[in-house]
CSV table of C-alpha atoms in Angstrom, one decimal:
chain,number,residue,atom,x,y,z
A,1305,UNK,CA,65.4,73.2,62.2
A,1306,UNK,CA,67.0,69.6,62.9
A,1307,UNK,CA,70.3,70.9,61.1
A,1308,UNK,CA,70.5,73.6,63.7
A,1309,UNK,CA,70.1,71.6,66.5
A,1310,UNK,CA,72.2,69.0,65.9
A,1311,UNK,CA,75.0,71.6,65.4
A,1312,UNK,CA,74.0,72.9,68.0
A,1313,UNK,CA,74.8,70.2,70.1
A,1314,UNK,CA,77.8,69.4,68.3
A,1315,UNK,CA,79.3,73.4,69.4
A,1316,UNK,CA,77.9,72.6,72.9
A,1317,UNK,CA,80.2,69.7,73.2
A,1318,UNK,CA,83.0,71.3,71.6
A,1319,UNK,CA,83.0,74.2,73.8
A,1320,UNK,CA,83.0,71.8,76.7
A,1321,UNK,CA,86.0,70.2,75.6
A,1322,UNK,CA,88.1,73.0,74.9
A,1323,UNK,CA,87.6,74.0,78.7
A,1324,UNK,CA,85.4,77.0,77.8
A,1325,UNK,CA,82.8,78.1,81.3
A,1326,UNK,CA,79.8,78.9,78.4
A,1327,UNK,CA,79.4,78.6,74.9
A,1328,UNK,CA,76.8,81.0,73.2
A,1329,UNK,CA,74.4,81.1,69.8
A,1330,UNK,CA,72.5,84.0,68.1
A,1331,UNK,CA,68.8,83.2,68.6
A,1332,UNK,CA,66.2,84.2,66.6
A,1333,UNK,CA,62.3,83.5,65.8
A,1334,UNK,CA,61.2,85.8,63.5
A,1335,UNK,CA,64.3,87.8,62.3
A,1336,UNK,CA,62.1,91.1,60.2
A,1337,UNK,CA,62.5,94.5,60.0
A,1338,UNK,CA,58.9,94.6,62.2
A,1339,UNK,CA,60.3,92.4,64.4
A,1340,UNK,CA,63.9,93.1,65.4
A,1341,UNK,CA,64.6,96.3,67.5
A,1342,UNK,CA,68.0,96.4,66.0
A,1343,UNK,CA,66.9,96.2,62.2
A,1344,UNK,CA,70.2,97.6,59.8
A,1345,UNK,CA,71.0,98.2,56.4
A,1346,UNK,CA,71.9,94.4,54.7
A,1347,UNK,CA,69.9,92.4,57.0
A,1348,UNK,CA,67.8,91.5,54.3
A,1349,UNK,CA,70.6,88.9,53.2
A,1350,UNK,CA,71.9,88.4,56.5
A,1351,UNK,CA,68.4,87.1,57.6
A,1352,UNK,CA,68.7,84.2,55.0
A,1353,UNK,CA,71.6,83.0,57.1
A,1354,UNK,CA,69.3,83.7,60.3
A,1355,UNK,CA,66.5,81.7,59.5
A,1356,UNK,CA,68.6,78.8,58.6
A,1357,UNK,CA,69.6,78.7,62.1
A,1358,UNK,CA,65.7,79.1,64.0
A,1359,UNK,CA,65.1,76.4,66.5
A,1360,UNK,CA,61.9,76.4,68.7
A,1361,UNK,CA,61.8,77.1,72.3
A,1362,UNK,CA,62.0,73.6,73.3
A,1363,UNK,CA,64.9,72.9,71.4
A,1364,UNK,CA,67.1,75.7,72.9
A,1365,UNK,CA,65.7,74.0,76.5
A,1366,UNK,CA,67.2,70.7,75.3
A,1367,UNK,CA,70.3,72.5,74.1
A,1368,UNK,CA,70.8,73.9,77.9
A,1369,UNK,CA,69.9,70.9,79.0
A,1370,UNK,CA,73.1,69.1,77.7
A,1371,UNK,CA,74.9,72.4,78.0
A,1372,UNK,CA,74.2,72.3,81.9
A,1373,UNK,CA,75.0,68.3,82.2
A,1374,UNK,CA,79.0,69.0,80.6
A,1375,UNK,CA,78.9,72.2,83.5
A,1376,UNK,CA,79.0,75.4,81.2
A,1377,UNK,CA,76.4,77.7,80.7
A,1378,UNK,CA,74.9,78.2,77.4
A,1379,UNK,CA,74.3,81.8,76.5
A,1380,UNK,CA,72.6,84.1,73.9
A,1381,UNK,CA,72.5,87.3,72.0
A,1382,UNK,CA,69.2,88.1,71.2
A,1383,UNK,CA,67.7,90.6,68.9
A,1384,UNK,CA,63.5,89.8,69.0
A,1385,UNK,CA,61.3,90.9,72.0
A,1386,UNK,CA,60.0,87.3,71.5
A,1387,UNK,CA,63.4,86.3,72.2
A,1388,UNK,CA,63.6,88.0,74.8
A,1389,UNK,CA,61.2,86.1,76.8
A,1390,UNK,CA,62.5,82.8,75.6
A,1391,UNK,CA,65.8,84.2,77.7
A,1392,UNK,CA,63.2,84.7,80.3
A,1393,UNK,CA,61.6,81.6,80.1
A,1394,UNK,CA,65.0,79.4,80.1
A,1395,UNK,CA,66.0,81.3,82.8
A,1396,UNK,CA,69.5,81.7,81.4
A,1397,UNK,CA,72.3,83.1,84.1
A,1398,UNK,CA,72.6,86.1,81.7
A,1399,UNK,CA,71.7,87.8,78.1
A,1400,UNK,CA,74.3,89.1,75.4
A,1401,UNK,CA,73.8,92.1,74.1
A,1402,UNK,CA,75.3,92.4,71.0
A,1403,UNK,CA,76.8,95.7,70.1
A,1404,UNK,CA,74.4,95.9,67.3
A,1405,UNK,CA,71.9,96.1,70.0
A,1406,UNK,CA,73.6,98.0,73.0
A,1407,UNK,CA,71.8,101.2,72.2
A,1408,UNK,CA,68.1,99.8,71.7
A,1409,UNK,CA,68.0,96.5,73.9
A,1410,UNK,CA,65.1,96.6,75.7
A,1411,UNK,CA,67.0,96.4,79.4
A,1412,UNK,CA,64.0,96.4,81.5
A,1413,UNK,CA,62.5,93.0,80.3
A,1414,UNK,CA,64.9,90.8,81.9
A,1415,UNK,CA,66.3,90.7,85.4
A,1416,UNK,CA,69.3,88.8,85.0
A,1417,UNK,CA,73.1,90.7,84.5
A,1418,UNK,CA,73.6,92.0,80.7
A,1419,UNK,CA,76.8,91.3,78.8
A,1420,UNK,CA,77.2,94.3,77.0
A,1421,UNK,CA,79.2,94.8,73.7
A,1422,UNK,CA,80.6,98.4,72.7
A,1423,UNK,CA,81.1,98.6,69.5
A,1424,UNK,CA,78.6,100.1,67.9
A,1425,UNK,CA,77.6,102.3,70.9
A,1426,UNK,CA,78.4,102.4,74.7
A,1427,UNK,CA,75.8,102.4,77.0
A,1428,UNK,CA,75.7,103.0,81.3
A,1429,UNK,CA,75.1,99.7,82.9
A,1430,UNK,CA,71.8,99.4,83.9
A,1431,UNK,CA,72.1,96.9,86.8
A,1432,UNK,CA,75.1,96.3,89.0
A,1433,UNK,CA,76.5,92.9,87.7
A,1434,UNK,CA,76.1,93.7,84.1
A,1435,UNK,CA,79.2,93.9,82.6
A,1436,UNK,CA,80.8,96.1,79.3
A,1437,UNK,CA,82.9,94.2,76.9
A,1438,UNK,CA,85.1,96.0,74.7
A,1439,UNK,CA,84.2,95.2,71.3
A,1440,UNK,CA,85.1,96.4,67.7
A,1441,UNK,CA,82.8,95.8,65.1
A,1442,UNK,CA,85.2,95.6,62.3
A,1443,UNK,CA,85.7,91.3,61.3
A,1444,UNK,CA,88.6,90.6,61.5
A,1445,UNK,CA,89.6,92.8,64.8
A,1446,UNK,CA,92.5,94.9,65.3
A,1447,UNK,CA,92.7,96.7,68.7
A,1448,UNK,CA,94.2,95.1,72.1
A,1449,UNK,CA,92.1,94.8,75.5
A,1450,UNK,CA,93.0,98.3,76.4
A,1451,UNK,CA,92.3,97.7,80.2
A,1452,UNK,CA,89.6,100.2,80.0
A,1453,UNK,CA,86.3,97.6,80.6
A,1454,UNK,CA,86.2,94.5,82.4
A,1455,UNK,CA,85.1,92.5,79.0
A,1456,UNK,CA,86.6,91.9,76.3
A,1457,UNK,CA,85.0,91.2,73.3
A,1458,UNK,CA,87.9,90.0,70.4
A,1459,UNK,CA,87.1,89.1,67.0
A,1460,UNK,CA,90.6,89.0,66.0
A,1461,UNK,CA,90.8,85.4,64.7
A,1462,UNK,CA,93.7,84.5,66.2
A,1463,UNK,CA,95.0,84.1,70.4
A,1464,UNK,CA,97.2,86.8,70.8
A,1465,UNK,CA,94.8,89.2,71.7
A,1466,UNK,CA,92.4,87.0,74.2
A,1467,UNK,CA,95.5,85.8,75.9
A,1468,UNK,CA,97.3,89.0,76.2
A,1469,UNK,CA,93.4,90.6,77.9
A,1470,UNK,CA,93.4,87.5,80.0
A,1471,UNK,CA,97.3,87.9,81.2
A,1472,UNK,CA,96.2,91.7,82.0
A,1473,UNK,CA,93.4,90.1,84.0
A,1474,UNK,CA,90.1,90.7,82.2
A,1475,UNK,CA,87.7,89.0,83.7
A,1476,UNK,CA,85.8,87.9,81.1
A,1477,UNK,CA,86.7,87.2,77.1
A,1478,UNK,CA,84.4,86.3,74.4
A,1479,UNK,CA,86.1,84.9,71.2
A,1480,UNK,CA,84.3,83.4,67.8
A,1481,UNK,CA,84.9,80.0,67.0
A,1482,UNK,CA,83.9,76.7,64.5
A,1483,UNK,CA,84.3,73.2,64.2
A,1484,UNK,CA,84.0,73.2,61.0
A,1485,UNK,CA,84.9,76.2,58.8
A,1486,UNK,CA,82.0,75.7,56.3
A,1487,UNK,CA,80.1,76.7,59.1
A,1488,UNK,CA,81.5,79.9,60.2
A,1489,UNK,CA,80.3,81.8,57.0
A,1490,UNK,CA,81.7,85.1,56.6
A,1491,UNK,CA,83.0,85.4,60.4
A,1492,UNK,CA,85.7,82.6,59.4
A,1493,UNK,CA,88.4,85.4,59.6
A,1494,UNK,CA,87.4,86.2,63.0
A,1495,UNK,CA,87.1,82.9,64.5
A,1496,UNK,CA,89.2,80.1,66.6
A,1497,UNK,CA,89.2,76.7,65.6
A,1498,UNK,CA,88.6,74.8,68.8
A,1499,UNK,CA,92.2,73.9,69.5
A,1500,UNK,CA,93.1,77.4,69.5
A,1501,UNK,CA,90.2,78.1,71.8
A,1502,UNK,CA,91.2,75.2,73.7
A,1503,UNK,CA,94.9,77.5,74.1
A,1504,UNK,CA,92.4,80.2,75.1
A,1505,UNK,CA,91.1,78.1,78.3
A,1506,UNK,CA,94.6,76.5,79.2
A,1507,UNK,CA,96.1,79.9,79.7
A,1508,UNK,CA,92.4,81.1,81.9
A,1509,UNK,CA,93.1,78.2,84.3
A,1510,UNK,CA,97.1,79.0,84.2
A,1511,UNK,CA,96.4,82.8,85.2
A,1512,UNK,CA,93.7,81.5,87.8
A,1513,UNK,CA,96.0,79.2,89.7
A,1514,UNK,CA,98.9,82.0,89.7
């Protein structure tokens, strides 16, 4: 709805300040047990949550829209085969696949490189450029980057684990954040504020210059 795109925007921005090279949302349509390939026990009250955060396709196109004016890419997990082909359709430079979904993601629908979480499941790649994150599916997190994937995944809620991955040179580190708290929900544990993601950044561009 409105709500959700206006915060929308507002995380778009954020990211974008704190130096981040792609912010990413959850994206759903329908979120159902008919509907979702990755349907699991307590979705029922996690799809309340869901819901409250639909937009239409046109408003995800005007959410990469500003996304691709402040130069980062804007990124989704998706969990829908509808979805799916809203990916396709915004021809996005990559899906997420949530480690919820590694084992059942329906691979062959989109020809773009996958950004695999483990946690729940590890899966071959199934082109080239996709790339495995390590991931834990326990909020708050608890293990280090461990050197064994190229991705790290960290749910930690706090920078000592992303920076130590980055130092180690993982190439690529998803962490959760807010802007405001009240919006995080039950992942506030897990997630940055944006000046701690803003640390994040600082030491990437440090580590890239070195």
């Amino acid at each position: 709805g409105t709500d959700a795109y206006h915060k929308a925007l507002i995380y778009v921005l954020a990211a974008a300040k704190a130096g981040a090279d792609a912010v990413k949302f959850q994206m759903f349509n329908a979120p159902t047990y008919d509907n979702m390939f990755c349907w699991m026990d307590g979705d029922e009250e996690r799809a309340v949550r869901w819901c409250a955060s639909r937009m239409p396709l046109d408003s995800w196109g005007l959410v990469q829209k500003l996304a691709n004016h402040c130069d980062i890419d804007l990124l989704v997990s998706v969990f829908e085969h509808t979805t799916v082909q809203w990916v396709k359709a915004l021809k996005m430079p990559a899906v997420k696949v949530a480690s919820r979904a590694a084992l059942t993601f329906p691979y062959g629908e989109l020809d773009m490189p996958h950004l695999v979480s483990n946690g729940m499941g590890s899966v071959p790649p199934h082109r080239e450029d996709t790339v495995s994150l390590q991931c834990e599916a326990n909020y708050p997190s608890v293990r280090w980057w461990d050197h064994d994937l190229p991705g790290f995944s960290d749910h930690s809620g706090t920078t000592h684990r992303g920076i130590d991955a980055i130092e180690n040179g993982c190439s690529l580190v998803e962490v959760h954040f807010y802007v405001d708290p009240d919006d995080a929900g039950p992942d506030l544990p897990a997630s940055l504020s944006v000046d701690a993601l803003a640390i994040i950044c600082a030491i990437r561009d440090a580590q890239v210059k070195l």
